[in-house]
Amino acid sequence: MNKEYLNKYEELVSDKDNDFSKIMNFIKELQTNVTEEKISFYFSLLKDERNVNLFLTLRAFFDKYGKQGESFLLNYLSKNDAADTKLISEAIMILSGHNYQCESVLPYIYKYITSSDEELRYKSIIALGWIGKEDDFTLLVDSVKNETSLSNKGYALSAMRQMFFRLPQLKNNILDVYSHEIELTDNEDIIFIIGLCIQDLLRKKLYITE
């Protein structure tokens, strides 16, 4: 089975037109008469970003596997360590995303938010912003303080805003972090991100746009 679908996948990777109907037909085939083999094959494709549009579409539609997909990803996380950081990071992103909002992924987020792998930290930070609990705010504070990647530091600051949308009681705590960071940094990108976030927290236009 995998050889047949792999050939079809390679054709899509090479399709410079990124024909959406062809991509959706491929996805439909893999999500009809679902087996664990099909889910596993589909998930394995998320390791490949040669065609970014194809990759993003595949990731976006993984959750159409519903509970079967959720169980598969949680089982994958429970049986794999961080050796395959790419697929672990994708599992975390999908499980924390809009359609799953799976709190069972939180222990893995806690585990990998301080990983040595930058992308795994990045996706754990984003996921924590989406589904983290009030007590998890301190993990984002730690990421802002200790993150060695400037872009990940920016993501952690943005994730605080995302957490605020669900947990508005954190507003003053978040503003304290933003105020402290503005005093410490002269990096224009970080200052810009903080400005964008403050607009949303205060619901006041500072005439800063993303």
PDB file of C-alpha atoms in Angstrom:
ATOM      1  CA  MET A   1       0.000   0.000   0.000  1.00  0.00           C
ATOM      2  CA  ASN A   2       2.679   2.488   1.013  1.00  0.00           C
ATOM      3  CA  LYS A   3       4.502   2.175  -2.322  1.00  0.00           C
ATOM      4  CA  GLU A   4       1.338   3.084  -4.246  1.00  0.00           C
ATOM      5  CA  TYR A   5       0.643   6.100  -2.054  1.00  0.00           C
ATOM      6  CA  LEU A   6       4.295   7.086  -1.926  1.00  0.00           C
ATOM      7  CA  ASN A   7       4.357   7.343  -5.734  1.00  0.00           C
ATOM      8  CA  LYS A   8       1.267   9.547  -5.643  1.00  0.00           C
ATOM      9  CA  TYR A   9       2.847  11.640  -2.905  1.00  0.00           C
ATOM     10  CA  GLU A  10       6.046  12.170  -4.896  1.00  0.00           C
ATOM     11  CA  GLU A  11       3.955  13.394  -7.821  1.00  0.00           C
ATOM     12  CA  LEU A  12       2.332  15.957  -5.544  1.00  0.00           C
ATOM     13  CA  VAL A  13       5.713  17.050  -4.187  1.00  0.00           C
ATOM     14  CA  SER A  14       6.853  17.724  -7.751  1.00  0.00           C
ATOM     15  CA  ASP A  15       3.661  19.535  -8.767  1.00  0.00           C
ATOM     16  CA  LYS A  16       4.728  23.173  -9.032  1.00  0.00           C
ATOM     17  CA  ASP A  17       1.098  24.244  -9.452  1.00  0.00           C
ATOM     18  CA  ASN A  18       0.192  22.753  -6.067  1.00  0.00           C
ATOM     19  CA  ASP A  19      -3.169  21.618  -7.434  1.00  0.00           C
ATOM     20  CA  PHE A  20      -5.393  21.722  -4.351  1.00  0.00           C
ATOM     21  CA  SER A  21      -7.947  19.300  -5.778  1.00  0.00           C
ATOM     22  CA  LYS A  22      -5.217  16.695  -6.336  1.00  0.00           C
ATOM     23  CA  ILE A  23      -3.936  17.161  -2.805  1.00  0.00           C
ATOM     24  CA  MET A  24      -7.440  16.777  -1.397  1.00  0.00           C
ATOM     25  CA  ASN A  25      -8.081  13.653  -3.452  1.00  0.00           C
ATOM     26  CA  PHE A  26      -4.874  12.160  -2.056  1.00  0.00           C
ATOM     27  CA  ILE A  27      -5.916  13.038   1.491  1.00  0.00           C
ATOM     28  CA  LYS A  28      -9.389  11.607   0.901  1.00  0.00           C
ATOM     29  CA  GLU A  29      -7.881   8.298  -0.224  1.00  0.00           C
ATOM     30  CA  LEU A  30      -5.789   8.085   2.931  1.00  0.00           C
ATOM     31  CA  GLN A  31      -8.755   8.997   5.128  1.00  0.00           C
ATOM     32  CA  THR A  32     -11.209   6.508   3.607  1.00  0.00           C
ATOM     33  CA  ASN A  33     -11.481   3.000   5.084  1.00  0.00           C
ATOM     34  CA  VAL A  34      -9.027   4.109   7.740  1.00  0.00           C
ATOM     35  CA  THR A  35      -6.443   1.712   9.127  1.00  0.00           C
ATOM     36  CA  GLU A  36      -3.571   2.358  11.502  1.00  0.00           C
ATOM     37  CA  GLU A  37      -1.234   1.704   8.580  1.00  0.00           C
ATOM     38  CA  LYS A  38      -2.818   4.561   6.640  1.00  0.00           C
ATOM     39  CA  ILE A  39      -2.626   6.917   9.618  1.00  0.00           C
ATOM     40  CA  SER A  40       0.998   5.967  10.225  1.00  0.00           C
ATOM     41  CA  PHE A  41       1.906   6.533   6.585  1.00  0.00           C
ATOM     42  CA  TYR A  42       0.092   9.888   6.479  1.00  0.00           C
ATOM     43  CA  PHE A  43       1.824  11.026   9.668  1.00  0.00           C
ATOM     44  CA  SER A  44       5.245   9.972   8.361  1.00  0.00           C
ATOM     45  CA  LEU A  45       4.814  12.387   5.457  1.00  0.00           C
ATOM     46  CA  LEU A  46       4.945  15.311   7.896  1.00  0.00           C
ATOM     47  CA  LYS A  47       8.677  14.760   8.167  1.00  0.00           C
ATOM     48  CA  ASP A  48       9.052  16.121   4.633  1.00  0.00           C
ATOM     49  CA  GLU A  49       8.807  19.861   3.860  1.00  0.00           C
ATOM     50  CA  ARG A  50      10.157  19.823   0.306  1.00  0.00           C
ATOM     51  CA  ASN A  51       6.789  21.184  -0.821  1.00  0.00           C
ATOM     52  CA  VAL A  52       5.727  23.557   1.950  1.00  0.00           C
ATOM     53  CA  ASN A  53       2.185  24.058   0.664  1.00  0.00           C
ATOM     54  CA  LEU A  54       1.639  20.301   0.521  1.00  0.00           C
ATOM     55  CA  PHE A  55       3.140  19.848   3.986  1.00  0.00           C
ATOM     56  CA  LEU A  56       0.914  22.527   5.546  1.00  0.00           C
ATOM     57  CA  THR A  57      -2.206  21.106   3.917  1.00  0.00           C
ATOM     58  CA  LEU A  58      -1.421  17.582   5.096  1.00  0.00           C
ATOM     59  CA  ARG A  59      -0.815  18.793   8.629  1.00  0.00           C
ATOM     60  CA  ALA A  60      -3.984  20.878   8.633  1.00  0.00           C
ATOM     61  CA  PHE A  61      -6.144  17.910   7.629  1.00  0.00           C
ATOM     62  CA  PHE A  62      -4.618  15.271   9.894  1.00  0.00           C
ATOM     63  CA  ASP A  63      -7.245  15.971  12.557  1.00  0.00           C
ATOM     64  CA  LYS A  64      -9.930  14.653  10.186  1.00  0.00           C
ATOM     65  CA  TYR A  65      -8.835  11.266  11.504  1.00  0.00           C
ATOM     66  CA  GLY A  66     -10.703  12.271  14.656  1.00  0.00           C
ATOM     67  CA  LYS A  67     -10.329  10.115  17.749  1.00  0.00           C
ATOM     68  CA  GLN A  68      -8.352   7.495  15.825  1.00  0.00           C
ATOM     69  CA  GLY A  69      -5.788  10.124  14.897  1.00  0.00           C
ATOM     70  CA  GLU A  70      -5.675  11.504  18.422  1.00  0.00           C
ATOM     71  CA  SER A  71      -5.062   8.046  19.886  1.00  0.00           C
ATOM     72  CA  PHE A  72      -2.391   7.329  17.284  1.00  0.00           C
ATOM     73  CA  LEU A  73      -0.475  10.539  18.082  1.00  0.00           C
ATOM     74  CA  LEU A  74      -0.645  10.047  21.849  1.00  0.00           C
ATOM     75  CA  ASN A  75       0.562   6.487  21.420  1.00  0.00           C
ATOM     76  CA  TYR A  76       3.369   7.740  19.162  1.00  0.00           C
ATOM     77  CA  LEU A  77       4.472  10.258  21.791  1.00  0.00           C
ATOM     78  CA  SER A  78       4.379   7.649  24.545  1.00  0.00           C
ATOM     79  CA  LYS A  79       6.627   5.257  22.612  1.00  0.00           C
ATOM     80  CA  ASN A  80       9.144   7.642  21.061  1.00  0.00           C
ATOM     81  CA  ASP A  81      11.741   9.819  22.672  1.00  0.00           C
ATOM     82  CA  ALA A  82      13.144  13.009  21.206  1.00  0.00           C
ATOM     83  CA  ALA A  83      15.333  11.167  18.702  1.00  0.00           C
ATOM     84  CA  ASP A  84      12.848  12.048  15.964  1.00  0.00           C
ATOM     85  CA  THR A  85      12.256  15.640  16.962  1.00  0.00           C
ATOM     86  CA  LYS A  86      10.487  16.588  13.728  1.00  0.00           C
ATOM     87  CA  LEU A  87       7.582  14.155  14.083  1.00  0.00           C
ATOM     88  CA  ILE A  88       7.351  14.675  17.830  1.00  0.00           C
ATOM     89  CA  SER A  89       7.009  18.419  17.274  1.00  0.00           C
ATOM     90  CA  GLU A  90       4.315  17.849  14.640  1.00  0.00           C
ATOM     91  CA  ALA A  91       2.378  15.526  16.960  1.00  0.00           C
ATOM     92  CA  ILE A  92       2.437  18.225  19.646  1.00  0.00           C
ATOM     93  CA  MET A  93       1.247  20.904  17.212  1.00  0.00           C
ATOM     94  CA  ILE A  94      -1.629  18.787  15.890  1.00  0.00           C
ATOM     95  CA  LEU A  95      -2.831  17.598  19.292  1.00  0.00           C
ATOM     96  CA  SER A  96      -2.822  21.106  20.747  1.00  0.00           C
ATOM     97  CA  GLY A  97      -4.481  22.627  17.682  1.00  0.00           C
ATOM     98  CA  HIS A  98      -8.006  23.946  17.315  1.00  0.00           C
ATOM     99  CA  ASN A  99      -9.832  20.705  16.554  1.00  0.00           C
ATOM    100  CA  TYR A 100      -8.167  18.499  19.152  1.00  0.00           C
ATOM    101  CA  GLN A 101      -7.229  20.836  22.043  1.00  0.00           C
ATOM    102  CA  CYS A 102      -6.016  17.632  23.700  1.00  0.00           C
ATOM    103  CA  GLU A 103      -4.889  18.226  27.284  1.00  0.00           C
ATOM    104  CA  SER A 104      -3.266  14.777  27.348  1.00  0.00           C
ATOM    105  CA  VAL A 105      -0.420  16.268  25.296  1.00  0.00           C
ATOM    106  CA  LEU A 106       0.512  18.716  28.086  1.00  0.00           C
ATOM    107  CA  PRO A 107       3.036  16.379  29.804  1.00  0.00           C
ATOM    108  CA  TYR A 108       4.924  16.136  26.510  1.00  0.00           C
ATOM    109  CA  ILE A 109       4.881  19.910  26.119  1.00  0.00           C
ATOM    110  CA  TYR A 110       6.339  20.227  29.621  1.00  0.00           C
ATOM    111  CA  LYS A 111       9.000  17.673  28.707  1.00  0.00           C
ATOM    112  CA  TYR A 112      10.091  19.230  25.430  1.00  0.00           C
ATOM    113  CA  ILE A 113       9.756  22.968  26.046  1.00  0.00           C
ATOM    114  CA  THR A 114      13.364  22.911  27.304  1.00  0.00           C
ATOM    115  CA  SER A 115      14.631  20.470  24.646  1.00  0.00           C
ATOM    116  CA  SER A 116      18.007  21.064  23.050  1.00  0.00           C
ATOM    117  CA  ASP A 117      16.198  21.080  19.691  1.00  0.00           C
ATOM    118  CA  GLU A 118      15.097  24.594  18.687  1.00  0.00           C
ATOM    119  CA  GLU A 119      12.089  23.547  16.592  1.00  0.00           C
ATOM    120  CA  LEU A 120      10.802  21.242  19.301  1.00  0.00           C
ATOM    121  CA  ARG A 121      11.025  24.083  21.826  1.00  0.00           C
ATOM    122  CA  TYR A 122       9.294  26.413  19.359  1.00  0.00           C
ATOM    123  CA  LYS A 123       6.315  24.117  18.811  1.00  0.00           C
ATOM    124  CA  SER A 124       6.045  23.334  22.508  1.00  0.00           C
ATOM    125  CA  ILE A 125       5.946  27.061  23.251  1.00  0.00           C
ATOM    126  CA  ILE A 126       3.199  27.648  20.664  1.00  0.00           C
ATOM    127  CA  ALA A 127       1.214  24.653  21.923  1.00  0.00           C
ATOM    128  CA  LEU A 128       1.435  25.871  25.514  1.00  0.00           C
ATOM    129  CA  GLY A 129      -0.046  29.187  24.428  1.00  0.00           C
ATOM    130  CA  TRP A 130      -2.965  27.310  22.865  1.00  0.00           C
ATOM    131  CA  ILE A 131      -3.839  24.863  25.644  1.00  0.00           C
ATOM    132  CA  GLY A 132      -1.687  25.642  28.694  1.00  0.00           C
ATOM    133  CA  LYS A 133      -3.304  26.126  32.094  1.00  0.00           C
ATOM    134  CA  GLU A 134      -2.909  29.130  34.362  1.00  0.00           C
ATOM    135  CA  ASP A 135      -0.118  27.460  36.342  1.00  0.00           C
ATOM    136  CA  ASP A 136       1.758  26.827  33.096  1.00  0.00           C
ATOM    137  CA  PHE A 137       2.303  30.552  32.584  1.00  0.00           C
ATOM    138  CA  THR A 138       5.564  30.302  34.538  1.00  0.00           C
ATOM    139  CA  LEU A 139       6.932  27.970  31.843  1.00  0.00           C
ATOM    140  CA  LEU A 140       6.481  30.718  29.267  1.00  0.00           C
ATOM    141  CA  VAL A 141       8.146  33.186  31.628  1.00  0.00           C
ATOM    142  CA  ASP A 142      11.102  30.794  31.866  1.00  0.00           C
ATOM    143  CA  SER A 143      11.218  30.545  28.067  1.00  0.00           C
ATOM    144  CA  VAL A 144      11.316  34.333  27.746  1.00  0.00           C
ATOM    145  CA  LYS A 145      14.138  34.517  30.301  1.00  0.00           C
ATOM    146  CA  ASN A 146      16.218  31.546  29.189  1.00  0.00           C
ATOM    147  CA  GLU A 147      15.513  30.957  25.495  1.00  0.00           C
ATOM    148  CA  THR A 148      18.734  31.079  23.470  1.00  0.00           C
ATOM    149  CA  SER A 149      16.866  31.559  20.180  1.00  0.00           C
ATOM    150  CA  LEU A 150      15.661  35.117  19.645  1.00  0.00           C
ATOM    151  CA  SER A 151      12.791  33.930  17.446  1.00  0.00           C
ATOM    152  CA  ASN A 152      11.661  31.446  20.112  1.00  0.00           C
ATOM    153  CA  LYS A 153      11.783  34.207  22.690  1.00  0.00           C
ATOM    154  CA  GLY A 154       9.437  36.179  20.457  1.00  0.00           C
ATOM    155  CA  TYR A 155       7.150  33.152  20.147  1.00  0.00           C
ATOM    156  CA  ALA A 156       7.063  32.815  23.936  1.00  0.00           C
ATOM    157  CA  LEU A 157       6.040  36.462  24.280  1.00  0.00           C
ATOM    158  CA  SER A 158       3.316  35.925  21.663  1.00  0.00           C
ATOM    159  CA  ALA A 159       2.191  32.692  23.342  1.00  0.00           C
ATOM    160  CA  MET A 160       1.469  34.726  26.467  1.00  0.00           C
ATOM    161  CA  ARG A 161      -0.996  36.781  24.447  1.00  0.00           C
ATOM    162  CA  GLN A 162      -2.591  33.574  23.174  1.00  0.00           C
ATOM    163  CA  MET A 163      -2.903  32.347  26.746  1.00  0.00           C
ATOM    164  CA  PHE A 164      -4.517  35.660  27.725  1.00  0.00           C
ATOM    165  CA  PHE A 165      -7.324  35.106  25.209  1.00  0.00           C
ATOM    166  CA  ARG A 166      -8.343  32.016  27.221  1.00  0.00           C
ATOM    167  CA  LEU A 167      -7.188  33.148  30.659  1.00  0.00           C
ATOM    168  CA  PRO A 168      -7.743  36.930  30.908  1.00  0.00           C
ATOM    169  CA  GLN A 169      -6.924  36.852  34.624  1.00  0.00           C
ATOM    170  CA  LEU A 170      -3.260  36.603  33.577  1.00  0.00           C
ATOM    171  CA  LYS A 171      -3.347  40.078  32.031  1.00  0.00           C
ATOM    172  CA  ASN A 172      -1.350  41.899  34.713  1.00  0.00           C
ATOM    173  CA  ASN A 173       1.224  39.095  34.973  1.00  0.00           C
ATOM    174  CA  ILE A 174       1.760  39.250  31.222  1.00  0.00           C
ATOM    175  CA  LEU A 175       2.018  43.024  31.177  1.00  0.00           C
ATOM    176  CA  ASP A 176       4.649  42.818  33.931  1.00  0.00           C
ATOM    177  CA  VAL A 177       6.725  40.473  31.750  1.00  0.00           C
ATOM    178  CA  TYR A 178       6.340  42.764  28.733  1.00  0.00           C
ATOM    179  CA  SER A 179       7.317  45.822  30.764  1.00  0.00           C
ATOM    180  CA  HIS A 180      10.394  44.070  32.129  1.00  0.00           C
ATOM    181  CA  GLU A 181      11.480  42.874  28.687  1.00  0.00           C
ATOM    182  CA  ILE A 182      11.097  46.321  27.119  1.00  0.00           C
ATOM    183  CA  GLU A 183      13.450  47.676  29.796  1.00  0.00           C
ATOM    184  CA  LEU A 184      16.009  44.950  29.116  1.00  0.00           C
ATOM    185  CA  THR A 185      16.062  44.760  25.324  1.00  0.00           C
ATOM    186  CA  ASP A 186      17.061  47.015  22.469  1.00  0.00           C
ATOM    187  CA  ASN A 187      16.062  44.441  19.860  1.00  0.00           C
ATOM    188  CA  GLU A 188      13.531  46.012  17.507  1.00  0.00           C
ATOM    189  CA  ASP A 189      11.834  42.710  16.654  1.00  0.00           C
ATOM    190  CA  ILE A 190      11.184  41.892  20.306  1.00  0.00           C
ATOM    191  CA  ILE A 191       9.917  45.418  20.998  1.00  0.00           C
ATOM    192  CA  PHE A 192       7.634  45.169  17.950  1.00  0.00           C
ATOM    193  CA  ILE A 193       6.171  41.825  19.113  1.00  0.00           C
ATOM    194  CA  ILE A 194       5.548  43.194  22.591  1.00  0.00           C
ATOM    195  CA  GLY A 195       3.821  46.242  21.104  1.00  0.00           C
ATOM    196  CA  LEU A 196       1.499  44.040  19.051  1.00  0.00           C
ATOM    197  CA  CYS A 197       0.640  41.932  22.070  1.00  0.00           C
ATOM    198  CA  ILE A 198       0.006  44.915  24.343  1.00  0.00           C
ATOM    199  CA  GLN A 199      -2.551  46.231  21.834  1.00  0.00           C
ATOM    200  CA  ASP A 200      -4.609  43.080  22.315  1.00  0.00           C
ATOM    201  CA  LEU A 201      -4.233  42.939  26.071  1.00  0.00           C
ATOM    202  CA  LEU A 202      -5.267  46.565  26.526  1.00  0.00           C
ATOM    203  CA  ARG A 203      -7.732  46.501  23.601  1.00  0.00           C
ATOM    204  CA  LYS A 204      -6.191  49.778  22.580  1.00  0.00           C
ATOM    205  CA  LYS A 205      -4.802  50.625  19.146  1.00  0.00           C
ATOM    206  CA  LEU A 206      -1.144  51.606  19.174  1.00  0.00           C
ATOM    207  CA  TYR A 207      -1.174  51.652  15.367  1.00  0.00           C
ATOM    208  CA  ILE A 208       1.125  48.662  15.148  1.00  0.00           C
ATOM    209  CA  THR A 209       0.227  46.021  12.556  1.00  0.00           C
ATOM    210  CA  GLU A 210       1.551  42.516  11.967  1.00  0.00           C
TER     211      GLU A 210
END
